[in-house]
mmCIF file of C-alpha atoms and ligand atoms in Angstrom:
data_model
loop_
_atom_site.group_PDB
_atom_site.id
_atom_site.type_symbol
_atom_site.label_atom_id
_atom_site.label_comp_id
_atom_site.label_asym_id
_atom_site.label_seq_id
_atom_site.Cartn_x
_atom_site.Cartn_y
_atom_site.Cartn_z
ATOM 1 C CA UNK A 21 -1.825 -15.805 -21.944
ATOM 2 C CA UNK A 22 -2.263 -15.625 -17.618
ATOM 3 C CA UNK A 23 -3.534 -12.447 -17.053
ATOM 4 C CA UNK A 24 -5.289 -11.337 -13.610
ATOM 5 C CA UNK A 25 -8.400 -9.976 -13.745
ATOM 6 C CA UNK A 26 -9.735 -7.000 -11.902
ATOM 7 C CA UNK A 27 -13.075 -9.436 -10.464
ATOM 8 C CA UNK A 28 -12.458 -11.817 -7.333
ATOM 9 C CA UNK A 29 -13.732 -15.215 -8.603
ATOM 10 C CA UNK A 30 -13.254 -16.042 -4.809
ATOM 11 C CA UNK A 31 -12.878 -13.891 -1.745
ATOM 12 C CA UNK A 32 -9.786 -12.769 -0.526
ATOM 13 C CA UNK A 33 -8.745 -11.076 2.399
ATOM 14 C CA UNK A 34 -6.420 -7.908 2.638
ATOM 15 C CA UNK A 35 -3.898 -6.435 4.895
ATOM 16 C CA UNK A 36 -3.486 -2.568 4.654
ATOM 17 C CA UNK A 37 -0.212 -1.316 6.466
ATOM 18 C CA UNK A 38 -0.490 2.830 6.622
ATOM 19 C CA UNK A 39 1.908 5.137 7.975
ATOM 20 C CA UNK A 40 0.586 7.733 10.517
ATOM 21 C CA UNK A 41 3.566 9.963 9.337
ATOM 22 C CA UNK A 42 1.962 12.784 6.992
ATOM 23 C CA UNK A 43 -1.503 10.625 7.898
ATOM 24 C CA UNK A 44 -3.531 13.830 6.053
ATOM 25 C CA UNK A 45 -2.196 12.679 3.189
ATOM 26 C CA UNK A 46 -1.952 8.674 4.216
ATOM 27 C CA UNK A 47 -5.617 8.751 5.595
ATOM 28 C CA UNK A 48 -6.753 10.065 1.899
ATOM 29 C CA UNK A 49 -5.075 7.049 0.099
ATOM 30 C CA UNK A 50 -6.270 4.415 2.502
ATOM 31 C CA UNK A 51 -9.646 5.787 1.847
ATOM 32 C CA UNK A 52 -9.427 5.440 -1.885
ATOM 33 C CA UNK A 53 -7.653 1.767 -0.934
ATOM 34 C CA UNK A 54 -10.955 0.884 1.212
ATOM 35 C CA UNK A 55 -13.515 2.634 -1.605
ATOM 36 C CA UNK A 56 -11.773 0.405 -4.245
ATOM 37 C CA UNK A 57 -11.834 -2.685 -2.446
ATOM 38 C CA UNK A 58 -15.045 -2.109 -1.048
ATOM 39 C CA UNK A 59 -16.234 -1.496 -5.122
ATOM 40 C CA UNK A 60 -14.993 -4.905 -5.644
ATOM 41 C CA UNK A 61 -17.067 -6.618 -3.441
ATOM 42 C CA UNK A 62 -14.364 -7.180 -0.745
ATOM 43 C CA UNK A 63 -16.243 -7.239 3.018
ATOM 44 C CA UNK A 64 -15.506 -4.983 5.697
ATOM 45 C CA UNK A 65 -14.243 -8.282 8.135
ATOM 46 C CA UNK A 66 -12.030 -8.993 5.118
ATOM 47 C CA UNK A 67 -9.767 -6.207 5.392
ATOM 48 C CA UNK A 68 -7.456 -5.917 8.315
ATOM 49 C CA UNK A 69 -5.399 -2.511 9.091
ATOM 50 C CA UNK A 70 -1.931 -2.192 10.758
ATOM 51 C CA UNK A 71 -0.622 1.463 11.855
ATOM 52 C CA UNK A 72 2.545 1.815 11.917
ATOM 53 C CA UNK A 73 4.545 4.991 12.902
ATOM 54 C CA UNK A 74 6.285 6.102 9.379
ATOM 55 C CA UNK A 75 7.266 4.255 6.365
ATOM 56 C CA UNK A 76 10.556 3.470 7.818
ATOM 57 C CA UNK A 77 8.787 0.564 10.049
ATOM 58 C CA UNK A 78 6.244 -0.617 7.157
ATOM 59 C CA UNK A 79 8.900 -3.464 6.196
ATOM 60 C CA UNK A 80 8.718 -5.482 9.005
ATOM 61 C CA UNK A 81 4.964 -5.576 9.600
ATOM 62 C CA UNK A 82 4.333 -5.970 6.319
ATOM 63 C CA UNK A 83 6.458 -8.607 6.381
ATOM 64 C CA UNK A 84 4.496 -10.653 9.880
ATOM 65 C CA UNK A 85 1.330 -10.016 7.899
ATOM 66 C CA UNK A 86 2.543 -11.358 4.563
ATOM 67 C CA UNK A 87 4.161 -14.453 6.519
ATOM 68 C CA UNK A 88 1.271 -14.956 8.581
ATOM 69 C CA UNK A 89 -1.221 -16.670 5.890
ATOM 70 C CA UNK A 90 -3.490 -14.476 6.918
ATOM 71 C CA UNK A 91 -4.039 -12.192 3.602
ATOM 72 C CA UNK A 92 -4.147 -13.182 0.202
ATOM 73 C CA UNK A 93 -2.252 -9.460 -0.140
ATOM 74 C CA UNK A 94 -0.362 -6.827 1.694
ATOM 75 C CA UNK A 95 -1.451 -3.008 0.574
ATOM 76 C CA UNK A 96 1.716 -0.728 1.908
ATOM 77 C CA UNK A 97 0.232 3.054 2.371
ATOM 78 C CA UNK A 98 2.953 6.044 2.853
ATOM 79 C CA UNK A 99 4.077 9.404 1.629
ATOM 80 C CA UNK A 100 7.519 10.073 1.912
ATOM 81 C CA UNK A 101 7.881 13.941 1.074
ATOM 82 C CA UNK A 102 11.375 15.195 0.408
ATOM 83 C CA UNK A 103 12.676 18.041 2.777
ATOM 84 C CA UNK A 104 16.000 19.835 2.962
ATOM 85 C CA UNK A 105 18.118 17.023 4.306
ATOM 86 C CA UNK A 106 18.560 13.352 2.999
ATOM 87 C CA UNK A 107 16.392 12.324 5.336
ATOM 88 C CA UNK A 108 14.089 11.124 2.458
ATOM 89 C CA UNK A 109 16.698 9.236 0.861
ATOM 90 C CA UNK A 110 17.095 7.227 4.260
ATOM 91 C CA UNK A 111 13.657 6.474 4.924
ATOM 92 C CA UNK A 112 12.099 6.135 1.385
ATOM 93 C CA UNK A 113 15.299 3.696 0.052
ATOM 94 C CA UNK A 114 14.859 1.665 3.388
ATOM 95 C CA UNK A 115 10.941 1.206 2.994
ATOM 96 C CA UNK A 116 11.336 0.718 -0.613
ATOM 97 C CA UNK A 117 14.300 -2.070 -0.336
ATOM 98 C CA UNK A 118 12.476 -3.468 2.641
ATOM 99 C CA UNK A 119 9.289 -4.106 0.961
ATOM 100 C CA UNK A 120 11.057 -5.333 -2.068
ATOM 101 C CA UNK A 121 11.648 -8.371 -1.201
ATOM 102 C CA UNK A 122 8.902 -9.709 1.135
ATOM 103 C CA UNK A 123 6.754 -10.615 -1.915
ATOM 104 C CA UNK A 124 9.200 -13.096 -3.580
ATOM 105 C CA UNK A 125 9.936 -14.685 0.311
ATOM 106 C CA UNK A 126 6.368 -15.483 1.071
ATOM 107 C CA UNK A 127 4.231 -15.816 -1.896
ATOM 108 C CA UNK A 128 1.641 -13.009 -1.451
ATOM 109 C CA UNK A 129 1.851 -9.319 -3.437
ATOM 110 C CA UNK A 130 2.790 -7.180 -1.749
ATOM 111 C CA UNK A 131 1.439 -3.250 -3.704
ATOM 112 C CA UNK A 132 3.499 -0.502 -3.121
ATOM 113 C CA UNK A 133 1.237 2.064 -2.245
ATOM 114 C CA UNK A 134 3.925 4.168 -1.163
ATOM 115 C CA UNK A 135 4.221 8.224 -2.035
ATOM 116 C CA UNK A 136 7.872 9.365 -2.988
ATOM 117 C CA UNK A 137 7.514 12.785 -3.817
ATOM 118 C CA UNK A 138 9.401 16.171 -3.610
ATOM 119 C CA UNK A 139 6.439 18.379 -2.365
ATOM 120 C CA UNK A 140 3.088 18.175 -0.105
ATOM 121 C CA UNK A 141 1.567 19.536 -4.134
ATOM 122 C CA UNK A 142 2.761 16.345 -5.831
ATOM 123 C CA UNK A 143 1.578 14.193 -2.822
ATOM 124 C CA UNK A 144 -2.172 15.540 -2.448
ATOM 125 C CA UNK A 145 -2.443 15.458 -6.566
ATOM 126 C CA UNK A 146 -1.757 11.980 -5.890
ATOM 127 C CA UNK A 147 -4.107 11.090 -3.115
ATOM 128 C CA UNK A 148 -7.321 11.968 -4.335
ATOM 129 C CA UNK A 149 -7.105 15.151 -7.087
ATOM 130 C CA UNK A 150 -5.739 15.410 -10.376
ATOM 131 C CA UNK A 151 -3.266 12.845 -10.222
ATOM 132 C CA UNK A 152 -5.857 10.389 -9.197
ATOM 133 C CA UNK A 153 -5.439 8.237 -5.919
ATOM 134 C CA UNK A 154 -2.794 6.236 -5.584
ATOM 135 C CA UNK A 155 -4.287 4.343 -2.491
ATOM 136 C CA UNK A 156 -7.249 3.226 -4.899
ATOM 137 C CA UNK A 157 -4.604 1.984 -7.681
ATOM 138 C CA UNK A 158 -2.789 -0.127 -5.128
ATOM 139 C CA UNK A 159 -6.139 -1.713 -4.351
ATOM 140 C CA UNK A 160 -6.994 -2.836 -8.027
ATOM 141 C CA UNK A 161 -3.241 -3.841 -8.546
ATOM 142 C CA UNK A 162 -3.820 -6.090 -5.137
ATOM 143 C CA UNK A 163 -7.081 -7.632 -6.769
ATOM 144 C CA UNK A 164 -5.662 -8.433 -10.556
ATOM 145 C CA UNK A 165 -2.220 -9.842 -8.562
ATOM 146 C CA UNK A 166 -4.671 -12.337 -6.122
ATOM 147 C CA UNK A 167 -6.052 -13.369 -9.611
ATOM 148 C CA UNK A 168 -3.396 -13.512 -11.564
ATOM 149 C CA UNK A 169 -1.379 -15.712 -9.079
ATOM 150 C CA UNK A 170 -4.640 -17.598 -8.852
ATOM 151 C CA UNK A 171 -4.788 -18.660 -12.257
ATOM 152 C CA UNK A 172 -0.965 -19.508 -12.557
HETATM 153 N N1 INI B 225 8.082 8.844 7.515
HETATM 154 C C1 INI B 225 7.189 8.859 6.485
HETATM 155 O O1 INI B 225 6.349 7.959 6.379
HETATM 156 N N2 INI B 225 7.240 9.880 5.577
HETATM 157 C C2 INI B 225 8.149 10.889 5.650
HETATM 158 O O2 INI B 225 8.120 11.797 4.779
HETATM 159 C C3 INI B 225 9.092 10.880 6.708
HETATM 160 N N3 INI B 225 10.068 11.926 6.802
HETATM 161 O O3 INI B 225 10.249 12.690 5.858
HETATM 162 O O4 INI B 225 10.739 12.066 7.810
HETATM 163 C C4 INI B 225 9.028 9.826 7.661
HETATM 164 N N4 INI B 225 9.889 9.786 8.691
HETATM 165 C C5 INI B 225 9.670 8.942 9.837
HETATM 166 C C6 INI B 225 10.231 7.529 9.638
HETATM 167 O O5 INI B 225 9.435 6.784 8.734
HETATM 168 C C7 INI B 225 10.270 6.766 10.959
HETATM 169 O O6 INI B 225 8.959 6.640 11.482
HETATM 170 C C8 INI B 225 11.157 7.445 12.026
HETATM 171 O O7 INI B 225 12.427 7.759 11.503
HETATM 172 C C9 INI B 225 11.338 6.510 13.254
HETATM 173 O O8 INI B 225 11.995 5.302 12.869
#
């Protein structure tokens, strides 16, 4: 059986891409992404962040920084939060079908760390309260993926 583990046997190096869009919410998942990592032993100077404007544009630099050799893994950070137009549908379909593919193209994980929700209630019980913090998931899924694909 290959199965990652949730220890780094080696380092690794991460790329975080957040979304500024509903950042109150985005700021409290990358802070349970950099408390996880940082639990794992991962180094500050191993970590790099990209900001990007809204999920919508998270595709493409996730993409440069997956391509790039750079990171052993790409952490994507959102919250798309339904309102009363499709809106949603356009920009949490195009992130999610954007980011889709970028793992299988280059090699590296790439976590979806990405809200889709249908209230700011269901986002904050995911980024930090009772629903846990789905930055901080994304994290540990990043670290058993590096291992896993490290043992394969
Ligand atoms: N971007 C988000 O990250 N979350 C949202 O909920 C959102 N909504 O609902 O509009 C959102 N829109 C902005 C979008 O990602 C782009 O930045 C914008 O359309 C410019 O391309």
């Amino acid at each position: 059986t290959l199965e990652g583990t949730m220890i780094l046997s080696a380092p690794a190096r991460f790329g975080i891409v957040a979304a500024r869009f509903n950042h109150f919410i985005v700021d409290a998942l990358e802070a349970g992404c950099l408390d996880a990592l940082r639990r794992h032993g991962v180094k500050d100077d191993a970590i790099a962040i990209a900001r990007v404007p809204g999920a919508f544009e998270m595709p493409l630099v996730v993409q440069k920084m997956a391509a790039s050799g750079k990171y052993d893994a790409v952490i994507a950070l959102g919250a798309v939060i339904r309102g009363s137009t499709p809106h949603f549908d356009h920009v949490a379909g195009a992130c999610s079908r954007g980011l889709s593919g970028i793992a299988t193209d280059t090699g590296v994980p790439v976590i979806f760390g990405v809200l889709t929700v249908d209230s700011i209630e269901q986002a904050i019980e995911r980024a930090g309260t009772k629903a846990g913090n789905k930055g901080a998931e994304a994290a540990v899924t990043a670290i058993e993926m590096i291992s896993l694909l490290r043992g394969l």
